Short mmCIF file of C-alpha atoms in Angstrom, two decimals:
data_model
loop_
_atom_site.label_atom_id
_atom_site.label_comp_id
_atom_site.label_asym_id
_atom_site.label_seq_id
_atom_site.Cartn_x
_atom_site.Cartn_y
_atom_site.Cartn_z
CA MET A 25 187.09 162.84 63.81
CA SER A 26 183.43 162.40 64.76
CA LEU A 27 182.72 162.13 68.48
CA GLN A 28 179.71 160.88 70.43
CA PHE A 29 179.15 162.76 73.70
CA GLY A 30 177.73 161.53 76.97
CA VAL A 31 176.89 163.87 79.86
CA ALA A 32 176.94 162.60 83.45
CA GLY A 33 174.88 164.78 85.78
CA SER A 34 171.49 166.46 85.75
CA GLY A 35 172.02 169.76 87.57
CA SER A 36 172.05 173.27 86.10
CA TRP A 37 175.48 173.07 84.46
CA ALA A 38 174.92 169.57 83.08
CA THR A 39 171.59 170.70 81.63
CA ALA A 40 173.20 173.76 80.03
CA LEU A 41 175.92 171.61 78.43
CA VAL A 42 173.32 169.17 77.09
CA LYS A 43 171.43 172.13 75.62
CA ILE A 44 174.58 173.52 73.93
CA LEU A 45 175.39 170.18 72.28
CA SER A 46 171.83 169.36 71.21
CA ASP A 47 171.17 172.92 69.97
CA ASN A 48 174.25 172.44 67.78
CA GLY A 49 172.60 169.35 66.27
CA HIS A 50 174.65 166.71 68.10
CA ARG A 51 173.13 163.60 69.61
CA VAL A 52 173.78 163.35 73.36
CA ASN A 53 173.70 160.40 75.74
CA TRP A 54 172.57 161.84 79.07
CA TRP A 55 172.83 160.18 82.48
CA VAL A 56 169.97 161.35 84.69
CA ARG A 57 169.89 159.30 87.87
CA ASN A 58 166.25 159.88 88.87
CA PRO A 59 163.84 157.84 86.65
CA LEU A 60 161.06 160.36 87.38
CA SER A 61 163.23 163.16 86.00
CA VAL A 62 164.01 161.02 82.93
CA ALA A 63 160.29 160.57 82.25
CA HIS A 64 159.58 164.26 82.81
CA ILE A 65 162.31 165.42 80.42
CA GLN A 66 161.14 163.01 77.72
CA LYS A 67 157.52 164.13 78.06
CA ARG A 68 157.86 167.85 78.87
CA HIS A 69 161.18 168.63 77.13
CA HIS A 70 162.77 170.40 80.09
CA ASN A 71 164.54 169.52 83.32
CA PRO A 72 161.95 169.55 86.14
CA LYS A 73 164.41 170.76 88.79
CA TYR A 74 167.08 172.89 87.10
CA LEU A 75 166.93 175.50 84.33
CA THR A 76 163.24 174.67 84.05
CA SER A 77 162.66 177.30 81.34
CA ALA A 78 165.33 175.85 79.03
CA LEU A 79 163.66 173.90 76.21
CA LEU A 80 165.54 170.72 75.23
CA ASN A 81 165.48 168.96 71.86
CA THR A 82 164.64 165.51 73.18
CA HIS A 83 164.78 164.02 69.66
CA LEU A 84 168.57 164.27 69.99
CA LEU A 85 168.76 162.98 73.56
CA HIS A 86 169.19 159.41 74.72
CA ILE A 87 168.45 159.66 78.45
CA ASP A 88 169.31 156.76 80.75
CA ALA A 89 169.41 156.24 84.52
CA ASP A 90 172.32 153.76 84.16
CA LEU A 91 175.70 155.50 83.87
CA LYS A 92 177.39 152.37 82.52
CA ASN A 93 175.10 152.45 79.46
CA ILE A 94 175.93 156.11 78.84
CA VAL A 95 179.68 155.47 79.08
CA GLN A 96 179.56 152.47 76.74
CA SER A 97 177.68 154.48 74.10
CA SER A 98 179.95 157.55 74.19
CA ASP A 99 183.44 158.57 73.05
CA VAL A 100 183.64 161.63 75.31
CA ILE A 101 182.06 161.57 78.78
CA VAL A 102 181.36 165.01 80.22
CA MET A 103 181.52 164.82 84.02
CA ALA A 104 179.12 167.49 85.28
CA MET A 105 178.02 166.36 88.72
CA PRO A 106 179.03 168.22 91.92
CA SER A 107 182.51 167.21 93.07
CA ALA A 108 181.14 165.86 96.37
CA PHE A 109 179.12 163.23 94.46
CA ALA A 110 181.70 162.28 91.82
CA ALA A 111 183.25 159.26 93.57
CA GLU A 112 179.85 157.81 94.47
CA SER A 113 178.52 158.42 90.95
CA LEU A 114 181.45 156.61 89.32
CA ALA A 115 181.50 153.68 91.77
CA ALA A 116 179.70 151.31 89.38
CA LEU A 117 182.27 151.78 86.60
CA THR A 118 185.38 149.69 85.97
CA THR A 119 188.77 150.40 84.44
CA GLU A 120 187.63 148.52 81.35
CA ASP A 121 184.55 150.77 81.00
CA LEU A 122 186.74 153.87 80.63
CA LYS A 123 189.44 152.34 78.43
CA GLY A 124 189.79 154.30 75.18
CA LYS A 125 187.37 157.03 76.31
CA LYS A 126 187.99 160.76 76.61
CA ILE A 127 186.78 162.49 79.77
CA LEU A 128 185.82 166.16 79.79
CA SER A 129 185.50 167.49 83.34
CA ALA A 130 182.97 170.25 83.93
CA ILE A 131 183.47 169.93 87.69
CA LYS A 132 184.58 173.10 89.47
CA GLY A 133 185.69 171.51 92.71
CA ILE A 134 187.90 169.04 94.55
CA LEU A 135 186.61 165.63 95.60
CA PRO A 136 186.26 166.37 99.33
CA GLU A 137 186.65 162.86 100.76
CA GLN A 138 189.83 162.21 98.76
CA ASN A 139 191.06 165.83 98.72
CA ILE A 140 192.11 165.51 95.07
CA LEU A 141 191.09 166.74 91.62
CA LEU A 142 188.96 164.50 89.40
CA ASN A 143 191.91 163.60 87.14
CA GLU A 144 193.87 162.33 90.17
CA PHE A 145 190.90 160.26 91.33
CA LEU A 146 190.47 158.75 87.85
CA SER A 147 194.16 157.90 87.72
CA LEU A 148 194.12 156.18 91.12
CA LYS A 149 190.85 154.27 90.72
CA PHE A 150 190.77 153.56 86.98
CA GLU A 151 194.38 154.05 85.82
CA PHE A 152 192.96 156.70 83.51
CA PRO A 153 195.71 158.57 81.60
CA LEU A 154 196.00 162.35 81.87
CA LYS A 155 196.47 162.60 78.08
CA ASP A 156 192.83 161.55 77.63
CA TYR A 157 191.51 163.98 80.26
CA PHE A 158 190.21 167.47 79.47
CA ALA A 159 188.41 170.24 81.36
CA VAL A 160 185.86 172.85 80.29
CA LEU A 161 185.92 175.92 82.52
CA GLY A 162 185.50 179.67 82.48
CA PRO A 163 182.97 182.34 83.45
CA CYS A 164 179.89 180.38 82.46
CA HIS A 165 176.85 180.61 84.70
CA ALA A 166 174.43 177.96 83.50
CA GLU A 167 171.51 180.40 83.48
CA GLU A 168 173.21 182.72 80.97
CA VAL A 169 174.47 179.85 78.84
CA ALA A 170 170.95 178.40 78.65
CA ALA A 171 169.60 181.86 77.77
CA GLU A 172 172.14 182.03 74.90
CA LYS A 173 173.94 185.08 76.28
CA LEU A 174 177.46 185.23 74.84
CA SER A 175 179.85 183.16 76.95
CA TYR A 176 183.51 182.08 76.67
CA LEU A 177 184.44 178.48 77.47
CA THR A 178 188.04 177.30 77.77
CA PHE A 179 188.83 173.69 76.89
CA SER A 180 192.07 172.56 78.46
CA GLY A 181 194.10 169.40 77.92
CA LEU A 182 197.61 168.15 77.25
CA ASP A 183 196.46 167.14 73.77
CA GLU A 184 195.54 170.57 72.39
CA ASP A 185 194.46 169.17 69.02
CA MET A 186 191.89 166.94 70.71
CA ALA A 187 190.88 169.81 73.02
CA SER A 188 190.24 171.92 69.93
CA ASN A 189 188.25 169.09 68.31
CA ILE A 190 186.09 168.72 71.41
CA ALA A 191 185.64 172.50 71.67
CA GLY A 192 184.29 172.59 68.12
CA TYR A 193 181.19 170.67 69.19
CA PHE A 194 180.29 173.43 71.67
CA LYS A 195 181.09 176.50 69.56
CA SER A 196 178.05 178.50 68.47
CA HIS A 197 176.77 182.05 68.00
CA ALA A 198 176.49 182.26 71.81
CA ILE A 199 179.58 180.23 72.80
CA ASN A 200 183.13 181.29 71.99
CA THR A 201 185.71 178.57 72.64
CA ILE A 202 189.35 178.88 73.71
CA THR A 203 191.93 176.12 74.23
CA ASN A 204 195.03 175.80 76.39
CA HIS A 205 197.07 172.98 77.93
CA ASP A 206 197.25 174.21 81.54
CA ILE A 207 195.06 171.32 82.72
CA LEU A 208 195.97 171.51 86.41
CA GLY A 209 196.16 175.31 86.63
CA VAL A 210 192.68 175.90 85.20
CA GLN A 211 191.14 173.36 87.58
CA TYR A 212 192.75 174.84 90.69
CA ALA A 213 191.77 178.34 89.53
CA ALA A 214 188.16 177.13 89.29
CA VAL A 215 188.35 175.71 92.81
CA LEU A 216 189.91 178.82 94.34
CA LYS A 217 187.54 181.33 92.75
CA ASN A 218 184.61 179.60 94.45
CA ILE A 219 186.24 180.13 97.85
CA TYR A 220 186.84 183.82 97.19
CA ALA A 221 183.31 184.25 95.80
CA LEU A 222 181.94 182.75 98.98
CA GLY A 223 183.98 185.35 100.87
CA ALA A 224 182.60 188.11 98.63
CA GLY A 225 179.13 186.94 99.62
CA ILE A 226 180.02 187.00 103.32
CA ALA A 227 181.31 190.57 102.89
CA HIS A 228 178.04 191.57 101.21
CA GLY A 229 176.06 189.96 104.02
CA LEU A 230 178.13 191.96 106.52
CA ASP A 231 177.15 195.14 104.61
CA TYR A 232 180.55 195.94 103.12
CA GLY A 233 180.19 198.12 100.01
CA ASP A 234 181.53 198.04 96.46
CA ASN A 235 184.70 199.93 97.37
CA PHE A 236 185.73 197.23 99.82
CA GLN A 237 184.64 194.45 97.46
CA SER A 238 186.91 195.74 94.69
CA VAL A 239 189.93 195.70 97.01
CA TYR A 240 188.96 192.30 98.42
CA ILE A 241 188.66 190.74 94.95
CA ALA A 242 191.92 192.32 93.72
CA ASN A 243 193.75 190.86 96.72
CA SER A 244 192.01 187.50 96.24
CA ALA A 245 193.24 187.46 92.64
CA ASP A 246 196.80 188.08 93.83
CA GLU A 247 196.52 185.34 96.47
CA MET A 248 195.10 182.94 93.90
CA ALA A 249 197.95 183.66 91.47
CA MET A 250 200.50 183.05 94.23
CA PHE A 251 199.02 179.62 95.00
CA LEU A 252 198.89 178.68 91.30
CA ARG A 253 202.50 179.74 90.75
CA LYS A 254 203.66 177.74 93.79
CA PHE A 255 201.72 174.78 92.46
CA GLY A 256 203.50 175.07 89.12
CA ALA A 257 200.61 176.38 87.00
CA GLU A 258 201.31 178.14 83.73
CA HIS A 259 200.04 181.42 82.24
CA ILE A 260 200.38 183.41 85.48
CA VAL A 261 202.26 186.42 84.06
CA VAL A 262 199.94 189.26 82.96
CA GLY A 263 200.56 191.71 80.11
CA GLU A 264 203.31 189.78 78.34
CA HIS A 265 202.78 188.23 74.91
CA LEU A 266 205.38 186.85 72.57
CA GLY A 267 204.12 188.50 69.39
CA GLY A 268 201.56 187.09 66.98
CA PRO A 269 198.09 186.19 68.28
CA LYS A 270 197.39 187.02 71.91
CA THR A 271 197.90 184.01 74.17
CA ALA A 272 195.97 183.19 77.35
CA ASN A 273 197.46 184.41 80.61
CA TYR A 274 196.23 184.96 84.14
CA ALA A 275 194.07 187.90 82.99
CA ALA A 276 192.20 185.59 80.60
CA SER A 277 188.61 184.45 81.06
CA VAL A 278 189.33 181.04 82.59
CA TYR A 279 191.43 182.51 85.41
CA LEU A 280 190.63 186.09 86.39
CA GLY A 281 187.40 186.31 84.38
CA ASP A 282 185.84 183.38 86.21
CA LEU A 283 186.91 184.83 89.57
CA LEU A 284 185.25 188.17 88.78
CA VAL A 285 181.92 186.80 87.59
CA THR A 286 181.65 184.35 90.48
CA CYS A 287 182.34 187.10 93.03
CA TYR A 288 179.95 189.65 91.49
CA SER A 289 177.11 187.79 89.80
CA LEU A 290 173.74 187.28 91.46
CA TYR A 291 173.65 183.88 89.70
CA SER A 292 176.64 182.73 91.77
CA ARG A 293 175.54 180.12 94.29
CA ASN A 294 178.84 180.55 96.18
CA ARG A 295 178.23 184.29 96.56
CA THR A 296 174.64 183.56 97.61
CA PHE A 297 175.78 180.96 100.15
CA GLY A 298 178.34 183.39 101.58
CA ASN A 299 175.77 186.18 101.75
CA MET A 300 173.62 184.00 103.99
CA ILE A 301 176.60 183.22 106.23
CA GLY A 302 177.37 186.95 106.49
CA LYS A 303 173.75 187.65 107.46
CA GLY A 304 173.98 185.18 110.34
CA TYR A 305 172.77 181.87 108.90
CA SER A 306 174.53 178.78 110.19
CA VAL A 307 176.32 176.66 107.58
CA GLN A 308 173.63 173.99 107.91
CA ALA A 309 170.79 176.49 107.50
CA ALA A 310 172.49 178.05 104.46
CA LYS A 311 172.85 174.60 102.85
CA LEU A 312 169.15 173.90 103.34
CA GLU A 313 168.09 177.32 102.08
CA LEU A 314 170.30 177.21 98.96
CA ASN A 315 169.18 173.68 98.01
CA MET A 316 172.15 173.44 95.63
CA VAL A 317 175.82 172.63 96.15
CA ALA A 318 178.10 175.61 96.78
CA GLU A 319 181.46 174.15 95.73
CA GLY A 320 183.39 176.76 97.72
CA TYR A 321 182.26 175.29 101.03
CA ASN A 322 184.08 171.95 100.68
CA ALA A 323 186.81 173.55 98.58
CA SER A 324 187.80 175.87 101.42
CA LYS A 325 188.70 172.88 103.60
CA CYS A 326 190.41 171.00 100.75
CA ILE A 327 192.59 173.97 99.78
CA TYR A 328 193.44 174.61 103.43
CA ASN A 329 194.68 171.02 103.74
CA ILE A 330 196.52 171.06 100.41
CA ASN A 331 198.22 174.33 101.32
CA GLN A 332 199.78 172.74 104.40
CA LYS A 333 202.24 171.28 101.85
CA ILE A 334 202.26 174.07 99.23
CA LYS A 335 202.73 176.77 101.92
CA ALA A 336 201.48 179.70 99.84
CA GLU A 337 200.50 182.82 101.80
CA MET A 338 196.70 182.59 101.78
CA PRO A 339 195.28 184.69 104.64
CA ILE A 340 191.99 185.33 102.82
CA ALA A 341 191.25 181.71 101.91
CA GLU A 342 192.43 180.56 105.34
CA THR A 343 190.09 182.97 107.10
CA ILE A 344 187.12 181.85 104.99
CA TYR A 345 187.97 178.25 105.92
CA LYS A 346 187.98 179.20 109.62
CA ILE A 347 184.60 180.95 109.32
CA LEU A 348 183.02 177.91 107.62
CA TRP A 349 184.72 175.06 109.46
CA GLU A 350 186.11 176.33 112.78
CA GLY A 351 183.32 178.60 114.01
CA LEU A 352 185.13 181.92 113.57
CA SER A 353 182.48 184.65 113.42
CA PRO A 354 182.18 186.34 109.98
CA ALA A 355 182.64 189.78 111.54
CA GLU A 356 185.86 188.76 113.31
CA GLY A 357 187.10 187.02 110.20
CA PHE A 358 186.63 190.08 108.02
CA ASP A 359 188.18 192.33 110.65
CA ALA A 360 191.27 190.16 110.17
CA ILE A 361 190.97 190.23 106.35
CA GLU A 362 190.77 194.05 106.39
CA LYS A 363 194.24 194.16 107.93
CA VAL A 364 195.93 192.11 105.17
CA LEU A 365 194.45 193.91 102.15
CA VAL A 366 196.69 196.27 100.20
#
């Protein structure tokens, strides 16, 4: 089955996904909201604001500032804008526009105003069915993907045959693809790892060393698994396989792997944001300095609110929320975190 892809978003991750598809020889419809950026990409063959060194094959790109045109021309729409802008970005669309389409979410966050995942928002606003919704996640910093350093992307959806079909368009010498059907679990794992990475950054800013960081991340992984299990996610058990080919579990790239790279990598904007907080920046100053969206900031509040119903034990995530949203000092917060680590 031949598929036409559209990509909605023009940040680093959206640009990297466009590069993957076009480098593989596929035509891509690309929604870039700023007409000046559209003109620049068409003339200079690179994004003027993000991944500026990544050369794009513009012969395979149809770039448009009108999202409705992109949706109408595409079979699969890749949603790659920050979660905070998703509702506003999709406001011009109708239920009819999305009928019969597949949506591939590349969003690693919760919609903060609605406090829900993208699939829930699409269901409420557009009556969009979960069977036509997929997610692409995993340890995949846009900078390394654009530089063609080997990366592993997991494509998740209830329809695993379609997930595998979609994944095939992205597979290359530098991209290994994996599929699973844990569509809610992988999305919540992606949200949670940003919160813990932000905390890893705060710890670094407070001058904690690698020994502490290793214990902090191990405990964060355990806390994350507890939340996912309470939420009903699959693949949480580690080290158990039922014979035959190895199957994805919580130790796989899309769960634990993504947590590790986001906590440790210097490319991680959440770690960078947290590092500034740990060094004494205010939240507002850190936002201005970063000049990009750190998904963990809004996610910390969303997960805190969601967990009022789930009631998982989440002292680490809760403390990070209090540092970012309730004025708890980073030093006091990490004094408290020290006491719950094992």
